[in-house]
CSV table of C-alpha atoms in Angstrom, one decimal:
chain,number,residue,atom,x,y,z
A,1,MET,CA,149.6,86.2,119.5
A,2,GLN,CA,149.9,88.7,116.8
A,3,LEU,CA,146.1,88.9,117.2
A,4,LYS,CA,146.7,92.9,115.5
A,5,GLN,CA,148.8,91.4,112.8
A,6,SER,CA,146.9,88.4,111.6
A,7,LEU,CA,143.3,91.2,111.7
A,8,SER,CA,144.7,93.1,109.1
A,9,LEU,CA,146.2,90.3,106.8
A,10,ALA,CA,142.6,89.1,106.6
A,11,LEU,CA,140.9,92.3,106.7
A,12,VAL,CA,143.9,92.8,103.2
A,13,LEU,CA,142.3,89.5,102.3
A,14,ALA,CA,139.6,90.8,102.1
A,15,LEU,CA,139.7,93.2,100.7
A,16,LEU,CA,141.3,92.4,97.9
A,17,ALA,CA,138.9,89.0,97.0
A,18,LEU,CA,136.1,92.1,96.9
A,19,VAL,CA,138.1,94.0,94.7
A,20,SER,CA,139.8,91.1,92.4
A,21,TRP,CA,135.0,89.5,92.6
A,22,GLU,CA,134.2,93.2,92.2
A,23,VAL,CA,136.6,93.7,89.3
A,24,TYR,CA,135.8,90.2,87.3
A,25,LEU,CA,131.9,91.4,87.4
A,26,ARG,CA,132.6,94.8,86.5
A,27,SER,CA,134.9,93.2,83.2
A,28,GLN,CA,131.4,90.4,82.9
A,29,GLY,CA,129.6,93.1,81.7
A,30,ARG,CA,128.1,93.5,84.9
A,31,VAL,CA,127.2,96.8,87.0
A,32,PRO,CA,125.7,98.1,89.9
A,33,ASP,CA,122.0,97.8,90.5
A,34,LEU,CA,120.0,98.9,92.9
A,35,ASN,CA,117.7,95.8,94.8
A,36,ASP,CA,114.5,96.9,94.3
A,37,ASP,CA,112.9,95.9,97.3
A,38,LYS,CA,110.5,95.7,99.5
A,39,ASN,CA,113.1,98.0,101.7
A,40,LEU,CA,112.7,100.4,98.7
A,41,TRP,CA,109.0,100.2,98.1
A,42,ALA,CA,107.9,100.9,102.2
A,43,ARG,CA,110.8,103.7,102.0
A,44,GLU,CA,108.6,105.2,98.4
A,45,ARG,CA,104.9,104.4,100.6
A,46,ALA,CA,106.2,106.9,103.4
A,47,LYS,CA,105.5,110.0,101.5
A,48,VAL,CA,102.1,109.2,100.8
A,49,ASP,CA,101.5,111.3,103.8
A,50,LYS,CA,103.5,114.5,102.5
A,51,LEU,CA,101.6,113.6,98.8
A,52,THR,CA,98.5,117.0,97.9
A,53,ASN,CA,95.6,116.5,96.2
A,54,GLU,CA,96.6,117.0,93.3
A,55,ASP,CA,99.8,114.7,93.2
A,56,VAL,CA,99.6,110.8,91.4
A,57,ILE,CA,100.1,107.9,92.3
A,58,LEU,CA,100.8,104.4,89.9
A,59,THR,CA,99.9,101.5,91.8
A,60,GLY,CA,100.0,98.0,89.4
A,61,SER,CA,102.4,95.2,88.5
A,62,SER,CA,105.2,95.3,86.4
A,63,ARG,CA,103.8,97.1,83.3
A,64,VAL,CA,102.9,100.5,85.3
A,65,LEU,CA,106.4,99.7,86.6
A,66,PHE,CA,108.0,100.3,83.1
A,67,ASP,CA,106.1,101.3,80.9
A,68,VAL,CA,104.9,104.8,82.6
A,69,GLN,CA,107.9,106.6,83.6
A,70,LEU,CA,108.8,108.8,86.8
A,71,TYR,CA,110.9,111.6,85.2
A,72,LYS,CA,109.4,112.0,81.4
A,73,TRP,CA,105.9,112.6,83.3
A,74,GLU,CA,107.6,115.1,85.9
A,75,ARG,CA,108.7,117.2,82.7
A,76,LEU,CA,105.0,117.1,81.2
A,77,THR,CA,103.0,117.8,84.4
A,78,SER,CA,106.0,119.6,86.6
A,79,ARG,CA,104.7,116.4,89.0
A,80,LYS,CA,107.0,113.6,89.9
A,81,PRO,CA,104.5,110.8,90.4
A,82,LEU,CA,104.6,108.4,93.1
A,83,GLN,CA,105.8,104.3,92.3
A,84,LEU,CA,103.9,102.2,94.6
A,85,ALA,CA,103.3,99.6,91.6
A,86,SER,CA,104.5,95.7,92.9
A,87,PRO,CA,106.0,93.2,90.0
A,88,GLY,CA,103.5,89.9,89.6
A,89,SER,CA,101.5,90.9,92.0
A,90,SER,CA,98.0,92.3,92.3
A,91,PRO,CA,97.3,95.4,93.2
A,92,LEU,CA,94.7,95.1,94.7
A,93,PRO,CA,96.0,94.8,98.1
A,94,VAL,CA,98.2,98.2,97.1
A,95,PHE,CA,94.8,100.2,96.4
A,96,HIS,CA,93.5,98.7,99.8
A,97,ASP,CA,96.2,100.1,102.1
A,98,LEU,CA,96.2,103.7,100.4
A,99,VAL,CA,92.4,103.7,100.8
A,100,GLN,CA,92.4,102.5,104.1
A,101,ASN,CA,95.5,103.9,106.0
A,102,THR,CA,95.7,106.8,104.9
A,103,ASP,CA,93.1,110.0,103.5
A,104,PHE,CA,95.4,110.5,99.9
A,105,ALA,CA,92.4,111.8,97.9
A,106,GLY,CA,94.9,112.8,94.4
A,107,THR,CA,94.9,110.3,91.6
A,108,ILE,CA,95.6,106.7,92.5
A,109,VAL,CA,96.3,105.6,88.6
A,110,VAL,CA,95.1,101.1,88.9
A,111,GLY,CA,97.5,99.9,86.3
A,112,VAL,CA,95.5,96.9,85.3
A,113,THR,CA,97.3,93.4,83.6
A,114,GLU,CA,93.5,90.9,83.5
A,115,GLY,CA,95.8,87.7,84.8
A,116,LEU,CA,97.2,89.6,88.1
A,117,PHE,CA,93.8,92.2,88.9
A,118,PHE,CA,91.4,89.6,89.3
A,119,SER,CA,93.8,86.3,89.7
A,120,THR,CA,93.1,86.1,94.2
A,121,THR,CA,92.1,87.6,96.6
A,122,PHE,CA,93.5,84.6,98.7
A,123,PRO,CA,96.2,86.6,101.2
A,124,GLU,CA,98.9,82.8,100.4
A,125,ALA,CA,98.1,83.4,97.1
A,126,GLN,CA,101.6,84.9,95.3
A,127,PRO,CA,100.3,88.1,93.1
A,128,TRP,CA,98.6,88.6,96.0
A,129,ALA,CA,100.7,88.0,99.0
A,130,ARG,CA,103.7,89.2,97.2
A,131,ALA,CA,101.6,92.9,97.0
A,132,GLN,CA,100.9,91.7,100.7
A,133,ASN,CA,104.2,91.9,101.9
A,134,LYS,CA,105.4,95.0,100.8
A,135,VAL,CA,102.2,97.0,102.7
A,136,ASP,CA,103.0,94.9,105.7
A,137,HIS,CA,106.9,95.6,105.7
A,138,TYR,CA,105.5,99.3,105.0
A,139,HIS,CA,104.0,99.3,109.0
A,140,ASN,CA,105.6,97.3,110.7
A,141,ARG,CA,109.9,97.5,109.8
A,142,THR,CA,112.1,98.6,112.7
A,143,TYR,CA,114.2,100.9,113.0
A,144,ALA,CA,116.7,98.9,112.7
A,145,GLN,CA,115.4,97.8,108.9
A,146,ARG,CA,115.4,101.3,108.0
A,147,LEU,CA,118.9,101.8,108.8
A,148,ASN,CA,120.3,98.7,107.6
A,149,PHE,CA,118.4,100.3,104.2
A,150,ALA,CA,120.3,103.4,103.8
A,151,LEU,CA,123.3,102.2,104.9
A,152,SER,CA,123.1,100.1,102.0
A,153,LEU,CA,122.2,101.9,99.4
A,154,PRO,CA,125.4,103.5,98.8
A,155,PHE,CA,127.2,99.6,98.3
A,156,GLN,CA,123.8,98.9,96.2
A,157,LYS,CA,125.0,102.2,93.8
A,158,ASN,CA,128.5,101.6,93.4
A,159,LEU,CA,129.4,97.7,93.7
A,160,ALA,CA,128.4,94.7,90.6
A,161,LEU,CA,129.0,92.8,94.0
A,162,VAL,CA,125.9,93.4,95.6
A,163,SER,CA,123.7,93.2,93.0
A,164,ILE,CA,120.9,91.2,94.1
A,165,ASN,CA,117.4,91.5,93.6
A,166,GLU,CA,114.5,90.5,95.9
A,167,GLU,CA,113.3,88.6,93.2
A,168,GLU,CA,116.1,85.8,93.0
A,169,TRP,CA,117.5,86.3,89.3
A,170,PRO,CA,119.2,83.6,88.5
A,171,ASP,CA,121.4,85.9,87.2
A,172,ASP,CA,122.3,88.2,90.9
A,173,THR,CA,125.7,87.8,91.7
A,174,ASN,CA,124.9,86.1,95.4
A,175,LEU,CA,126.2,82.5,96.9
A,176,LYS,CA,122.1,81.6,96.3
A,177,ALA,CA,122.2,82.7,92.3
A,178,LEU,CA,125.2,81.2,91.9
A,179,LEU,CA,123.8,78.3,92.9
A,180,THR,CA,121.2,77.9,90.8
A,181,ARG,CA,123.1,78.4,87.6
A,182,ILE,CA,124.5,75.6,88.4
A,183,GLN,CA,122.6,72.4,85.6
A,184,LEU,CA,122.7,69.7,88.5
A,185,GLY,CA,120.4,67.2,84.8
A,186,ASN,CA,117.1,66.7,85.5
A,187,ARG,CA,116.3,64.4,87.6
A,188,SER,CA,112.7,64.6,88.0
A,189,GLY,CA,111.6,64.6,84.4
A,190,GLU,CA,109.4,67.3,84.3
A,191,GLU,CA,110.0,70.2,82.0
A,192,PRO,CA,111.9,72.7,84.1
A,193,PHE,CA,110.9,76.2,84.3
A,194,PRO,CA,113.4,78.4,82.0
A,195,PRO,CA,116.1,80.6,83.9
A,196,PHE,CA,113.9,84.2,84.6
A,197,ASN,CA,117.0,87.1,84.2
A,198,ASN,CA,116.8,90.5,85.5
A,199,PHE,CA,115.5,92.9,82.2
A,200,ALA,CA,115.4,95.6,84.4
A,201,HIS,CA,117.0,98.4,86.1
A,202,ALA,CA,115.1,100.4,89.4
A,203,ASP,CA,116.8,103.7,90.8
A,204,ASP,CA,116.2,105.2,94.0
A,205,ILE,CA,112.2,106.6,93.3
A,206,ARG,CA,111.0,103.4,91.5
A,207,ASN,CA,112.0,104.4,88.0
A,208,THR,CA,111.9,101.4,86.8
A,209,ARG,CA,113.5,100.6,82.8
A,210,MET,CA,113.9,97.7,81.0
A,211,SER,CA,117.7,96.8,80.1
A,212,GLU,CA,118.9,97.6,77.7
A,213,ARG,CA,120.0,93.8,76.7
A,214,THR,CA,116.0,93.3,76.6
A,215,ALA,CA,115.5,95.9,73.7
A,216,THR,CA,118.0,94.8,71.0
A,217,ASP,CA,118.9,91.1,72.0
A,218,THR,CA,116.0,89.2,70.6
A,219,ALA,CA,117.9,85.9,71.9
A,220,PHE,CA,117.9,87.4,75.1
A,221,ALA,CA,114.5,88.9,75.0
A,222,GLY,CA,113.4,85.4,73.8
A,223,SER,CA,114.1,83.6,77.2
A,224,VAL,CA,111.5,86.1,79.1
A,225,GLN,CA,109.4,85.2,76.1
A,226,ARG,CA,109.6,81.8,77.6
A,227,VAL,CA,109.3,82.3,80.6
A,228,TRP,CA,105.6,83.9,80.2
A,229,MET,CA,104.8,81.1,78.0
A,230,ALA,CA,105.8,79.1,80.8
A,231,MET,CA,103.8,80.8,83.3
A,232,GLY,CA,101.2,79.7,81.8
A,233,ARG,CA,101.6,76.6,83.1
A,234,PHE,CA,100.7,77.9,86.4
A,235,HIS,CA,97.2,79.4,85.1
A,236,ARG,CA,94.1,78.8,87.5
A,237,GLU,CA,90.6,80.7,87.2
A,238,PRO,CA,90.2,84.0,87.6
A,239,GLU,CA,88.0,84.7,90.8
A,240,LYS,CA,86.5,87.4,88.8
A,241,GLU,CA,83.4,88.4,91.6
A,242,ALA,CA,86.0,88.6,94.5
A,243,THR,CA,88.5,91.1,93.1
A,244,LEU,CA,86.1,93.3,91.4
A,245,ALA,CA,83.8,92.7,94.7
A,246,TYR,CA,86.5,93.7,96.7
A,247,PHE,CA,88.3,97.0,94.5
A,248,LEU,CA,84.6,98.3,94.4
A,249,GLU,CA,83.9,99.0,97.3
A,250,ASP,CA,87.6,100.7,98.3
A,251,ALA,CA,87.1,102.7,95.1
A,252,ARG,CA,83.7,103.6,96.5
A,253,LYS,CA,85.6,104.7,99.2
A,254,PHE,CA,88.6,106.5,97.4
A,255,THR,CA,86.2,108.2,95.2
A,256,ALA,CA,83.7,109.7,97.8
A,257,ARG,CA,86.8,110.8,100.0
A,258,GLY,CA,87.1,113.5,96.9
A,259,GLY,CA,89.7,110.3,95.1
A,260,ASN,CA,90.5,110.5,91.4
A,261,LEU,CA,90.3,106.8,90.1
A,262,ILE,CA,92.3,106.1,86.9
A,263,LEU,CA,92.3,102.6,85.1
A,264,LEU,CA,95.2,102.1,82.8
A,265,ARG,CA,95.3,98.7,80.3
A,266,CYS,CA,99.0,98.8,79.3
A,267,PRO,CA,100.3,97.3,75.7
A,268,SER,CA,101.1,93.5,75.3
A,269,SER,CA,101.7,92.3,72.5
A,270,GLY,CA,102.5,88.7,70.4
A,271,PRO,CA,101.9,85.3,71.3
A,272,LEU,CA,101.2,86.7,75.2
A,273,ALA,CA,98.7,89.0,74.3
A,274,GLU,CA,96.9,86.7,72.2
A,275,ARG,CA,97.1,84.2,75.6
A,276,GLU,CA,95.2,87.4,77.2
A,277,SER,CA,92.7,88.3,75.0
A,278,LYS,CA,91.8,84.7,75.0
A,279,GLY,CA,91.8,84.3,78.8
A,280,PHE,CA,90.1,87.4,80.1
A,281,PRO,CA,88.3,88.6,76.8
A,282,ARG,CA,87.6,92.6,76.9
A,283,GLU,CA,84.2,92.6,77.7
A,284,LEU,CA,84.1,89.8,80.4
A,285,PHE,CA,86.9,91.6,82.2
A,286,TRP,CA,88.1,95.1,81.6
A,287,ASP,CA,85.2,96.7,80.3
A,288,GLU,CA,83.2,95.4,83.4
A,289,LEU,CA,85.6,97.0,85.3
A,290,VAL,CA,85.3,100.0,83.7
A,291,ASN,CA,81.5,100.1,83.9
A,292,GLN,CA,81.4,98.9,87.8
A,293,SER,CA,83.8,100.9,88.9
A,294,GLY,CA,82.7,104.3,86.8
A,295,ALA,CA,86.4,104.9,86.6
A,296,ARG,CA,88.1,106.9,83.7
A,297,ALA,CA,90.0,104.6,82.2
A,298,TYR,CA,92.4,104.1,79.1
A,299,HIS,CA,93.1,100.6,77.3
A,300,TYR,CA,96.1,100.5,75.5
A,301,LYS,CA,94.3,99.8,72.3
A,302,ASP,CA,91.4,102.3,72.3
A,303,TYR,CA,94.5,105.6,71.1
A,304,GLU,CA,96.2,105.2,67.9
A,305,SER,CA,98.9,107.4,70.0
A,306,LEU,CA,99.1,104.3,72.3
A,307,SER,CA,99.0,101.4,70.5
A,308,GLN,CA,102.0,101.9,68.3
A,309,PHE,CA,104.7,99.6,69.9
A,310,GLU,CA,106.0,96.2,69.7
A,311,CYS,CA,106.7,95.0,73.6
A,312,PRO,CA,110.4,93.6,73.1
A,313,GLU,CA,109.7,90.5,74.9
A,314,TRP,CA,105.4,90.4,74.9
A,315,SER,CA,104.7,92.4,78.1
A,316,HIS,CA,107.1,95.6,78.6
A,317,LEU,CA,107.9,98.4,76.8
A,318,SER,CA,111.4,99.8,76.1
A,319,GLY,CA,112.8,102.4,77.9
A,320,PRO,CA,112.9,104.4,74.7
A,321,ASP,CA,109.3,103.8,73.9
A,322,ALA,CA,108.2,103.7,77.8
A,323,ASP,CA,109.5,107.7,77.5
A,324,VAL,CA,107.1,107.6,74.3
A,325,PHE,CA,104.2,105.8,75.8
A,326,THR,CA,104.4,108.2,79.0
A,327,SER,CA,104.0,110.9,76.5
A,328,GLU,CA,101.4,110.6,74.3
A,329,TRP,CA,99.7,109.1,77.3
A,330,VAL,CA,100.0,112.3,80.1
A,331,SER,CA,99.0,114.6,77.1
A,332,ILE,CA,95.1,112.5,76.8
A,333,LEU,CA,95.7,113.0,80.1
A,334,LYS,CA,95.7,116.1,80.0
A,335,GLN,CA,93.1,116.4,76.8
A,336,ASP,CA,90.5,115.1,78.9
A,337,ILE,CA,91.1,117.3,82.0
A,338,ALA,CA,92.1,114.0,83.7
A,339,LEU,CA,94.4,114.6,86.9
A,340,THR,CA,92.2,116.5,88.7
A,341,ALA,CA,90.6,115.4,91.5
A,342,LYS,CA,87.2,116.1,93.2
A,343,ALA,CA,88.9,117.0,96.5
A,344,GLN,CA,90.6,120.3,94.8
B,1,MET,CA,119.3,94.7,115.4
B,2,LEU,CA,120.4,90.7,113.3
B,3,PHE,CA,125.3,91.3,114.2
B,4,ASN,CA,125.4,90.1,109.9
B,5,SER,CA,124.1,93.8,109.3
B,6,LEU,CA,125.7,96.8,108.2
B,7,GLY,CA,123.5,98.5,110.7
B,8,PHE,CA,125.1,96.0,113.8
B,9,LEU,CA,128.3,96.1,111.8
B,10,VAL,CA,127.9,100.8,112.3
B,11,PHE,CA,126.3,100.5,115.8
B,12,PHE,CA,129.3,98.2,116.9
B,13,ALA,CA,132.4,100.2,115.7
B,14,LEU,CA,131.0,103.0,117.0
B,15,VAL,CA,130.0,102.1,120.8
B,16,LEU,CA,133.5,99.9,120.4
B,17,LEU,CA,135.5,103.5,119.7
B,18,TYR,CA,133.2,105.5,122.8
B,19,TYR,CA,134.5,102.6,124.5
B,20,TYR,CA,138.4,103.2,123.9
B,21,THR,CA,137.9,106.9,123.9
B,22,PRO,CA,140.1,108.2,126.9
B,23,ALA,CA,137.7,110.7,127.3
B,24,PHE,CA,135.6,108.9,129.7
B,25,SER,CA,136.0,107.4,132.9
B,26,TRP,CA,135.2,104.1,133.4
B,27,VAL,CA,131.6,105.4,135.3
B,28,ASN,CA,130.6,106.9,132.1
B,29,LYS,CA,131.9,103.9,129.8
B,30,LYS,CA,129.5,102.0,132.0
B,31,ARG,CA,126.9,104.5,131.5
B,32,MET,CA,127.4,104.5,128.0
B,33,LEU,CA,127.0,101.2,127.6
B,34,LEU,CA,124.0,101.3,129.1
B,35,LEU,CA,122.8,103.5,127.2
B,36,THR,CA,123.6,102.3,123.8
B,37,SER,CA,121.9,98.2,125.0
B,38,TYR,CA,118.4,101.1,125.8
B,39,LEU,CA,119.5,102.2,121.6
B,40,PHE,CA,120.4,98.8,120.5
B,41,TYR,CA,117.1,96.9,121.5
B,42,GLY,CA,115.2,101.0,120.5
B,43,LEU,CA,116.2,100.2,117.1
B,44,TRP,CA,114.1,97.0,116.8
B,45,ASN,CA,111.2,98.2,118.2
B,46,PRO,CA,111.0,101.5,121.0
B,47,PRO,CA,108.2,100.3,123.0
B,48,LEU,CA,110.4,97.4,124.1
B,49,ILE,CA,112.9,99.2,125.9
B,50,LEU,CA,110.8,99.0,129.1
B,51,LEU,CA,111.3,95.6,129.9
B,52,LEU,CA,115.2,96.1,129.5
B,53,TRP,CA,113.8,99.6,132.1
B,54,ILE,CA,112.2,96.6,134.3
B,55,SER,CA,115.3,94.3,133.9
B,56,THR,CA,117.7,97.2,135.0
B,57,LEU,CA,115.4,98.1,137.6
B,58,VAL,CA,115.3,95.0,139.8
B,59,ASP,CA,118.7,94.1,138.9
B,60,TRP,CA,119.9,97.2,140.0
B,61,ILE,CA,117.6,97.7,143.4
B,62,THR,CA,118.6,93.3,143.9
B,63,GLY,CA,123.0,94.1,143.6
B,64,ASN,CA,122.3,97.0,146.2
B,65,LYS,CA,120.3,95.3,148.7
B,66,LEU,CA,122.8,91.7,148.4
B,67,ALA,CA,125.6,94.3,149.0
B,68,VAL,CA,124.5,95.3,152.5
B,69,GLU,CA,121.5,92.7,154.1
B,70,GLN,CA,122.7,89.7,155.8
B,71,ASN,CA,120.1,87.6,156.8
B,72,GLN,CA,120.3,85.2,154.3
B,73,ARG,CA,116.3,84.0,153.6
B,74,LYS,CA,115.9,87.7,152.6
B,75,ARG,CA,119.4,87.5,150.7
B,76,ASN,CA,117.6,84.4,148.9
B,77,ALA,CA,114.5,86.0,148.1
B,78,TRP,CA,116.0,89.1,146.5
B,79,LEU,CA,119.0,87.0,144.4
B,80,ALA,CA,115.6,84.5,143.7
B,81,LEU,CA,113.0,87.6,142.4
B,82,SER,CA,115.9,88.6,140.3
B,83,ILE,CA,116.2,85.6,138.8
B,84,VAL,CA,112.5,85.2,138.3
B,85,VAL,CA,112.1,88.4,136.6
B,86,ASN,CA,114.8,87.9,134.0
B,87,LEU,CA,114.3,84.4,133.0
B,88,GLY,CA,110.5,85.1,133.2
B,89,PHE,CA,111.1,87.5,130.1
B,90,LEU,CA,112.9,85.0,128.5
B,91,ALA,CA,110.5,82.3,129.1
B,92,PHE,CA,107.5,84.4,128.1
B,93,PHE,CA,109.4,85.9,124.6
B,94,LYS,CA,111.2,82.7,123.4
């Protein structure tokens, strides 16, 4: 048996196949993309212990991820905030973890997207489980998982063929995504859920920007808009009392130790914004949250400089608009001397 | 550590390299394999290396005893101890 020749041939063929696949993907306009998954989140969460009372942690859902640009913030305040927002998630599990499992007493921004914030406290419900999964991973991750993640980063940053996301976008490049894209016809007769393609890029500190295509290609942005509207099918009654009580308990504990709590309502537009204001009337949800928590609160509609934006897919700001939003919001925060924790 | 992970690929390549390096004697190769086994296990959950240490210790003592013990009943008892400890771990955790 000529094992060495067989091994060499197998390696050469594998390499050729990988190079061909990479070249094909690049020719289709695909670029390397970092997987903003629980590993990356956990790496950022691990930095909390080294933060001081002058630092800022961002929590919330995807709007905080897209709309608050970390590098812009750093240029304006000389400090880079820590991004711990989790897309499609309730912010409550992450805030709870920060309050209960750390002694951080700086500033925590909690992004409020009412449909997620007031959704549930049931651990198995998706908005809760998505965030809790990240928190649990941080506390339980093994050294092997850390090693795998560290080794995967150079590949993620340099190869389009490993552009795979925890969200399992149908336009990922792994086998599962390729199979998802095969249309086999609608046998159930139910209206199919529209394809939900990746519309953002994250870097290794989780600074997230809407993709250029989403911001400029109205047909593509329309595909995301259809997803938001289709999500209305899964509407559940909000658990306002339970979520409010859960959050307020943590908020009280955090502010009692000198922490600075800031609530932020990011912009939304079009029919989605209309649906949100009908489903979650401001006076019943946002205003009550602000009054009961006693936190500094910033609703985009209250500021001319924050309400000048049109979200391309109705829910998030484009990269350039997010820069402006961050810049305008930081200047408001500075004006209000809002970034100073009591514990300082 | 999963066998289909990048971490294992690197770990396996390094161990293979150490194993075939002429710098190690046969005894040191065995020592190296023992240590890397602990490392492999510890990368999952360090405190549980204790289990591997217990298994190593029991099997080491059993091996030594079996090499010199002439009494068949005692030999069987040592063998039974080793089997019970090792399969016991397996039964408890799997």
